Short mmCIF file of C-alpha atoms and ligand atoms in Angstrom, two decimals:
data_model
loop_
_atom_site.label_atom_id
_atom_site.label_comp_id
_atom_site.label_asym_id
_atom_site.label_seq_id
_atom_site.Cartn_x
_atom_site.Cartn_y
_atom_site.Cartn_z
CA UNK A 1 220.97 115.57 107.06
CA UNK A 2 218.68 117.42 109.32
CA UNK A 3 215.64 115.49 110.43
CA UNK A 4 212.21 116.41 109.32
CA UNK A 5 211.58 117.86 112.72
CA UNK A 6 214.66 120.15 112.50
CA UNK A 7 213.68 121.18 109.02
CA UNK A 8 210.27 121.96 110.54
CA UNK A 9 211.54 123.70 113.49
CA UNK A 10 214.25 125.75 111.51
CA UNK A 11 212.47 127.02 108.63
CA UNK A 12 208.46 126.59 109.33
CA UNK A 13 207.95 127.19 112.93
CA UNK A 14 207.44 130.65 113.88
CA UNK A 15 205.26 132.37 116.21
CA UNK A 16 201.79 133.00 115.03
CA UNK A 17 200.21 136.46 115.30
CA UNK A 18 196.53 135.26 115.88
CA UNK A 19 196.34 131.59 116.68
CA UNK A 20 195.72 129.79 119.76
CA UNK A 21 198.42 127.04 118.87
CA UNK A 22 200.96 126.96 115.51
CA UNK A 23 203.17 124.79 114.35
CA UNK A 24 204.19 121.94 116.63
CA UNK A 25 201.24 119.71 117.75
CA UNK A 26 198.65 117.11 115.83
CA UNK A 27 196.85 120.22 114.77
CA UNK A 28 196.80 123.93 114.95
CA UNK A 29 193.91 125.94 116.71
CA UNK A 30 192.38 129.06 116.01
CA UNK A 31 189.39 131.12 117.85
CA UNK A 32 186.04 130.59 116.26
CA UNK A 33 183.25 132.28 118.37
CA UNK A 34 183.04 132.41 122.14
CA UNK A 35 183.37 128.86 123.01
CA UNK A 36 184.92 127.13 120.06
CA UNK A 37 188.30 126.53 118.66
CA UNK A 38 188.99 125.01 115.18
CA UNK A 39 191.72 122.37 114.78
CA UNK A 40 193.12 122.37 111.47
CA UNK A 41 195.86 119.82 110.26
CA UNK A 42 197.23 118.63 106.83
CA UNK A 43 198.64 115.20 105.90
CA UNK A 44 199.90 113.99 102.70
CA UNK A 45 200.35 110.39 101.18
CA UNK A 46 202.72 110.19 98.42
CA UNK A 47 203.09 107.08 96.08
CA UNK A 48 206.28 105.33 96.80
CA UNK A 49 206.84 106.89 100.21
CA UNK A 50 203.73 106.27 101.94
CA UNK A 51 202.04 103.60 100.01
CA UNK A 52 203.27 100.86 97.40
CA UNK A 53 203.03 101.57 93.90
CA UNK A 54 199.47 100.03 92.57
CA UNK A 55 198.08 100.18 96.27
CA UNK A 56 194.04 99.59 96.01
CA UNK A 57 192.41 102.68 95.59
CA UNK A 58 189.60 102.18 97.99
CA UNK A 59 191.77 101.74 100.83
CA UNK A 60 193.84 104.89 99.53
CA UNK A 61 190.64 107.05 99.79
CA UNK A 62 190.11 105.71 103.34
CA UNK A 63 193.73 106.07 104.47
CA UNK A 64 194.12 109.69 103.17
CA UNK A 65 191.08 110.85 105.07
CA UNK A 66 192.02 108.37 108.11
CA UNK A 67 195.33 109.78 108.76
CA UNK A 68 193.67 113.06 109.11
CA UNK A 69 190.89 112.14 111.15
CA UNK A 70 193.80 110.70 113.64
CA UNK A 71 195.12 114.21 114.44
CA UNK A 72 191.67 115.27 115.17
CA UNK A 73 191.15 112.47 117.37
CA UNK A 74 194.88 113.21 119.22
CA UNK A 75 193.41 116.83 119.42
CA UNK A 76 189.90 115.89 121.04
CA UNK A 77 188.33 117.52 118.34
CA UNK A 78 185.07 116.72 116.67
CA UNK A 79 185.87 116.43 112.76
CA UNK A 80 183.69 118.68 110.61
CA UNK A 81 185.19 119.56 107.47
CA UNK A 82 187.92 118.60 104.81
CA UNK A 83 189.46 119.53 101.68
CA UNK A 84 191.47 117.25 99.10
CA UNK A 85 194.23 118.24 96.93
CA UNK A 86 195.03 115.47 94.56
CA UNK A 87 197.56 114.91 91.86
CA UNK A 88 196.71 111.89 89.47
CA UNK A 89 199.39 110.85 86.81
CA UNK A 90 196.46 109.88 84.43
CA UNK A 91 192.84 109.84 84.38
CA UNK A 92 191.51 106.36 85.54
CA UNK A 93 187.69 106.67 86.23
CA UNK A 94 187.31 103.02 87.61
CA UNK A 95 190.62 104.14 89.94
CA UNK A 96 188.63 107.50 91.08
CA UNK A 97 185.47 105.55 91.74
CA UNK A 98 187.21 103.09 94.29
CA UNK A 99 189.14 106.09 95.73
CA UNK A 100 185.84 107.79 96.35
CA UNK A 101 184.03 104.87 97.87
CA UNK A 102 186.70 104.62 100.50
CA UNK A 103 186.92 108.40 101.08
CA UNK A 104 183.14 109.06 101.24
CA UNK A 105 182.11 106.04 103.46
CA UNK A 106 184.78 106.82 106.18
CA UNK A 107 184.00 110.85 105.81
CA UNK A 108 180.21 109.75 106.45
CA UNK A 109 180.89 107.62 109.20
CA UNK A 110 182.41 110.63 110.88
CA UNK A 111 179.87 113.22 109.51
CA UNK A 112 182.79 114.96 107.48
CA UNK A 113 181.96 117.21 104.52
CA UNK A 114 184.53 117.39 101.70
CA UNK A 115 184.29 121.32 100.94
CA UNK A 116 186.94 121.88 98.23
CA UNK A 117 190.53 120.93 97.05
CA UNK A 118 192.47 120.95 93.89
CA UNK A 119 192.99 118.56 91.19
CA UNK A 120 196.12 118.45 89.11
CA UNK A 121 198.15 115.82 86.75
CA UNK A 122 201.36 114.34 88.20
CA UNK A 123 203.04 111.61 90.69
CA UNK A 124 200.04 110.29 92.65
CA UNK A 125 199.56 112.55 95.82
CA UNK A 126 197.06 112.81 98.07
CA UNK A 127 196.95 115.84 100.33
CA UNK A 128 194.26 116.28 102.91
CA UNK A 129 193.31 119.36 104.94
CA UNK A 130 191.20 118.48 107.91
CA UNK A 131 189.40 120.91 110.27
CA UNK A 132 187.46 120.10 113.46
CA UNK A 133 185.72 121.79 116.39
CA UNK A 134 186.67 121.66 119.99
CA UNK A 135 185.66 123.66 123.17
CA UNK A 136 187.85 126.51 123.92
CA UNK A 137 190.68 125.72 125.94
CA UNK A 138 189.71 121.92 125.82
CA UNK A 139 192.03 120.59 123.22
CA UNK A 140 194.32 117.81 124.03
CA UNK A 141 197.87 119.01 123.56
CA UNK A 142 201.21 117.32 123.18
CA UNK A 143 202.49 119.63 125.99
CA UNK A 144 200.13 118.97 128.62
CA UNK A 145 201.65 115.93 130.71
CA UNK A 146 202.18 116.00 134.14
CA UNK A 147 204.49 114.82 136.52
CA UNK A 148 203.21 111.18 137.81
CA UNK A 149 200.58 110.86 135.11
CA UNK A 150 200.19 107.28 133.75
CA UNK A 151 200.97 106.78 129.94
CA UNK A 152 198.28 104.93 128.25
CA UNK A 153 197.89 103.59 124.71
CA UNK A 154 194.79 102.29 123.00
CA UNK A 155 194.39 99.38 120.50
CA UNK A 156 197.37 97.38 119.49
CA UNK A 157 200.76 98.40 118.29
CA UNK A 158 203.02 97.20 115.48
CA UNK A 159 200.34 95.56 113.00
CA UNK A 160 200.91 98.18 110.52
CA UNK A 161 204.80 97.72 110.53
CA UNK A 162 204.50 94.00 110.37
CA UNK A 163 201.78 94.30 107.26
CA UNK A 164 204.56 96.45 105.80
CA UNK A 165 207.63 94.20 106.36
CA UNK A 166 205.27 91.45 104.68
CA UNK A 167 204.60 93.23 101.82
CA UNK A 168 208.28 93.86 101.35
CA UNK A 169 209.21 90.27 101.71
CA UNK A 170 211.01 90.58 105.01
CA UNK A 171 208.68 88.38 106.89
CA UNK A 172 206.64 85.42 106.18
CA UNK A 173 202.94 85.01 108.01
CA UNK A 174 199.99 82.87 107.51
CA UNK A 175 197.43 84.07 105.16
CA UNK A 176 195.20 84.98 108.06
CA UNK A 177 198.07 86.93 109.80
CA UNK A 178 198.83 88.67 106.66
CA UNK A 179 195.33 89.77 106.06
CA UNK A 180 195.05 91.43 109.49
CA UNK A 181 198.41 93.01 109.43
CA UNK A 182 197.93 94.28 105.90
CA UNK A 183 194.44 95.84 107.05
CA UNK A 184 196.26 97.67 109.79
CA UNK A 185 198.45 99.26 107.24
CA UNK A 186 195.99 100.11 104.56
CA UNK A 187 192.93 100.98 106.59
CA UNK A 188 193.77 102.10 110.12
CA UNK A 189 190.82 103.12 112.35
CA UNK A 190 191.24 106.62 113.45
CA UNK A 191 190.28 106.99 117.35
CA UNK A 192 187.94 109.78 117.00
CA UNK A 193 185.44 108.78 119.76
CA UNK A 194 188.20 107.80 122.18
CA UNK A 195 189.84 111.34 121.50
CA UNK A 196 186.96 113.06 122.26
CA UNK A 197 185.86 111.35 125.32
CA UNK A 198 189.26 111.83 126.50
CA UNK A 199 188.64 115.75 126.78
CA UNK A 200 188.65 116.48 130.36
CA UNK A 201 190.19 113.17 131.11
CA UNK A 202 193.47 112.95 129.79
CA UNK A 203 196.42 115.63 130.29
CA UNK A 204 197.91 115.02 126.81
CA UNK A 205 197.81 113.03 123.53
CA UNK A 206 199.33 112.18 120.22
CA UNK A 207 198.57 109.90 117.71
CA UNK A 208 200.91 107.11 116.35
CA UNK A 209 202.13 107.80 113.16
CA UNK A 210 205.82 107.53 113.47
CA UNK A 211 206.28 104.76 115.87
CA UNK A 212 205.74 104.68 119.69
CA UNK A 213 209.36 105.86 120.89
CA UNK A 214 209.29 108.93 118.67
CA UNK A 215 205.51 109.70 119.13
CA UNK A 216 205.98 109.57 122.80
CA UNK A 217 209.22 111.63 122.67
CA UNK A 218 207.04 114.46 121.32
CA UNK A 219 204.96 114.61 124.34
CA UNK A 220 207.87 114.22 126.64
CA UNK A 221 209.80 117.32 124.58
CA UNK A 222 206.76 119.48 124.46
CA UNK A 223 205.87 118.72 128.23
CA UNK A 224 209.65 118.87 129.48
CA UNK A 225 209.43 115.56 131.11
CA UNK A 226 210.89 112.11 131.13
CA UNK A 227 209.20 108.77 131.10
CA UNK A 228 209.49 105.16 131.88
CA UNK A 229 207.57 102.33 130.05
CA UNK A 230 207.47 98.74 130.61
CA UNK A 231 208.25 96.88 127.37
CA UNK A 232 206.08 93.67 128.34
CA UNK A 233 203.21 95.96 128.80
CA UNK A 234 203.00 97.58 125.27
CA UNK A 235 199.86 95.84 123.75
CA UNK A 236 200.92 94.10 120.41
CA UNK A 237 199.18 92.29 117.70
CA UNK A 238 198.59 88.45 118.24
CA UNK A 239 200.50 87.63 115.12
CA UNK A 240 203.85 88.41 117.16
CA UNK A 241 203.22 85.66 119.49
CA UNK A 242 203.60 83.11 116.66
CA UNK A 243 206.56 84.94 114.96
CA UNK A 244 209.33 84.20 117.33
CA UNK A 245 211.32 87.31 115.92
CA UNK A 246 212.11 89.57 118.69
CA UNK A 247 214.17 91.93 116.83
CA UNK A 248 211.42 92.63 114.57
CA UNK A 249 208.92 92.32 117.09
CA UNK A 250 210.68 95.07 118.94
CA UNK A 251 211.19 97.38 115.86
CA UNK A 252 207.75 97.13 114.96
CA UNK A 253 206.34 97.94 118.60
CA UNK A 254 208.81 100.90 119.18
CA UNK A 255 209.70 102.27 115.84
CA UNK A 256 207.16 100.94 113.50
CA UNK A 257 204.54 103.81 112.04
CA UNK A 258 201.31 103.94 111.01
CA UNK A 259 199.38 102.52 113.69
CA UNK A 260 197.11 105.64 114.10
CA UNK A 261 196.48 104.74 117.68
CA UNK A 262 196.40 107.13 120.26
CA UNK A 263 198.89 107.63 123.15
CA UNK A 264 197.87 109.74 126.04
CA UNK A 265 198.67 110.57 129.57
CA UNK A 266 196.33 111.03 132.80
CA UNK A 267 196.32 111.35 136.33
CA UNK A 268 196.43 107.65 138.29
CA UNK A 269 192.93 108.90 139.54
CA UNK A 270 191.55 108.52 136.22
CA UNK A 271 192.18 104.68 135.94
CA UNK A 272 188.87 104.02 136.68
CA UNK A 273 187.22 106.03 134.37
CA UNK A 274 189.49 105.04 131.53
CA UNK A 275 189.01 101.36 132.07
CA UNK A 276 185.15 102.01 132.10
CA UNK A 277 185.55 104.11 128.85
CA UNK A 278 187.95 101.22 127.04
CA UNK A 279 184.94 98.55 128.14
CA UNK A 280 182.08 101.36 126.87
CA UNK A 281 183.96 101.85 123.48
CA UNK A 282 185.08 98.18 123.08
CA UNK A 283 188.67 99.53 122.71
CA UNK A 284 191.48 98.05 124.67
CA UNK A 285 193.13 100.73 126.49
CA UNK A 286 196.79 99.76 127.94
CA UNK A 287 198.63 101.70 130.62
CA UNK A 288 202.23 101.45 129.91
CA UNK A 289 204.27 103.58 131.58
CA UNK A 290 204.59 106.89 133.76
CA UNK A 291 205.62 110.33 133.23
CA UNK A 292 208.52 111.44 135.33
CA UNK A 293 210.83 113.94 136.42
CA UNK A 294 214.14 114.81 134.18
CA UNK A 295 215.30 114.87 130.70
CA UNK A 296 212.44 114.39 127.89
CA UNK A 297 213.80 111.11 127.07
CA UNK A 298 212.20 107.60 127.33
CA UNK A 299 213.37 105.18 129.67
CA UNK A 300 212.27 101.52 128.34
CA UNK A 301 212.28 98.71 130.82
CA UNK A 302 212.30 95.19 130.14
CA UNK A 303 210.20 92.54 132.20
CA UNK A 304 212.76 92.46 134.90
CA UNK A 305 212.75 96.17 135.39
CA UNK A 306 216.22 96.83 133.58
CA UNK A 307 216.88 99.43 131.22
CA UNK A 308 216.43 98.65 127.40
CA UNK A 309 218.12 100.18 124.27
CA UNK A 310 215.71 101.13 121.60
CA UNK A 311 215.69 102.78 118.16
CA UNK A 312 214.01 106.12 117.34
CA UNK A 313 210.89 106.33 115.11
CA UNK A 314 210.56 106.94 111.24
CA UNK A 315 211.57 110.16 109.86
CA UNK A 316 211.33 110.98 106.14
CA UNK A 317 214.88 112.47 105.70
CA UNK A 318 216.45 109.61 107.68
CA UNK A 319 214.75 106.72 106.44
CA UNK A 320 213.73 104.03 109.06
CA UNK A 321 216.14 104.03 111.95
P1 ADP B 1 201.54 114.88 112.52
O1 ADP B 1 202.34 113.58 112.30
O2 ADP B 1 200.47 114.80 114.10
O3 ADP B 1 200.57 115.05 111.34
P2 ADP B 1 204.01 116.15 111.70
O4 ADP B 1 205.01 115.47 112.34
O5 ADP B 1 203.67 115.93 110.21
O6 ADP B 1 202.60 115.98 112.49
O7 ADP B 1 204.45 117.61 111.84
C1 ADP B 1 204.66 118.09 113.18
C2 ADP B 1 204.35 119.58 113.30
O8 ADP B 1 204.61 120.43 112.19
C3 ADP B 1 202.70 119.88 113.01
O9 ADP B 1 202.29 120.98 113.79
C4 ADP B 1 202.69 120.28 111.60
O10 ADP B 1 201.25 121.15 111.40
C5 ADP B 1 203.88 121.28 111.62
N1 ADP B 1 204.19 121.30 110.03
C6 ADP B 1 204.89 120.26 109.33
N2 ADP B 1 205.26 120.67 108.19
C7 ADP B 1 205.08 121.91 108.02
C8 ADP B 1 205.28 122.75 107.28
N3 ADP B 1 205.95 122.62 105.77
N4 ADP B 1 204.82 124.24 107.28
C9 ADP B 1 204.29 124.61 108.35
N5 ADP B 1 204.09 123.60 109.64
C10 ADP B 1 204.42 122.23 109.31
MG1 MG B 2 199.79 113.39 114.76
#
């Protein structure tokens, strides 16, 4: 069966008559005035696919917007407006109040207005379209990585996938670790401020929705370059240190989706500026590898510098690989 990305490429990716950037990045770009471009992106959450039945409505309201804000972060755009298409199986006003609390609290924090949408009855589905602004020609693209760039990642990886493994009964965690992992899964914090501050510093960026290997892979494909990454340098949730489960840890770090951190590349000359930026934002920024010449594949190295094998990321038509 073709993958999600093969399907998009085969059926939906075509050249746009009048867009700065069409299908294939974290958001599309269209011109709006002399100095401004609009970044536009849609992300959908479906019950049973993106969240478990019975998920808390407040967290769902947060996440439905957060995953879209994350795409604005990946473009270096300032999010401004959103629309919401929602299908509800039944009218449950206390559910709706909780959902709106989560949605509007996050919208308020990022100065985003909900300006439209659609409401219908059906299996619980949440689709948000987000529109942001970015200075003309300044957006961070997947295609911008350059030979010799450092590869950076924000925050910590693997927490959301660990939360999912816990909820599915695949791993036992202390109550504290379980709470932290589920929080990462249910209420990701989109790195909007980081994305905006990376404009003019980073050469390329993507947000982490499908897993480190897959998402870095998109940068490599679009940039036509390869990469090597030191597995030991990947920032990981503290819970993994107590788990002593290497396979699960590796799976969560490399193939686990839903972390909504940013992967970005920048010249080695930018190291000082990025370290200072991480300090200023109170956000860990880790340098994990470098962009190299060659095929658009990721060479993963162990602590001794030896190549390691790794699985791909999440694909909606192939399930977790
Ligand atoms: P992200 O994970 O950043 O939200 P996706 O992996 O969902 O991005 O999508 C990859 C690219 O394909 C994006 O540019 C997205 O806008 C585009 N895309 C996905 N599905 C469709 C579709 N049905 N029609 C047109 N473009 C699509
Ligand atoms: Mg994205």
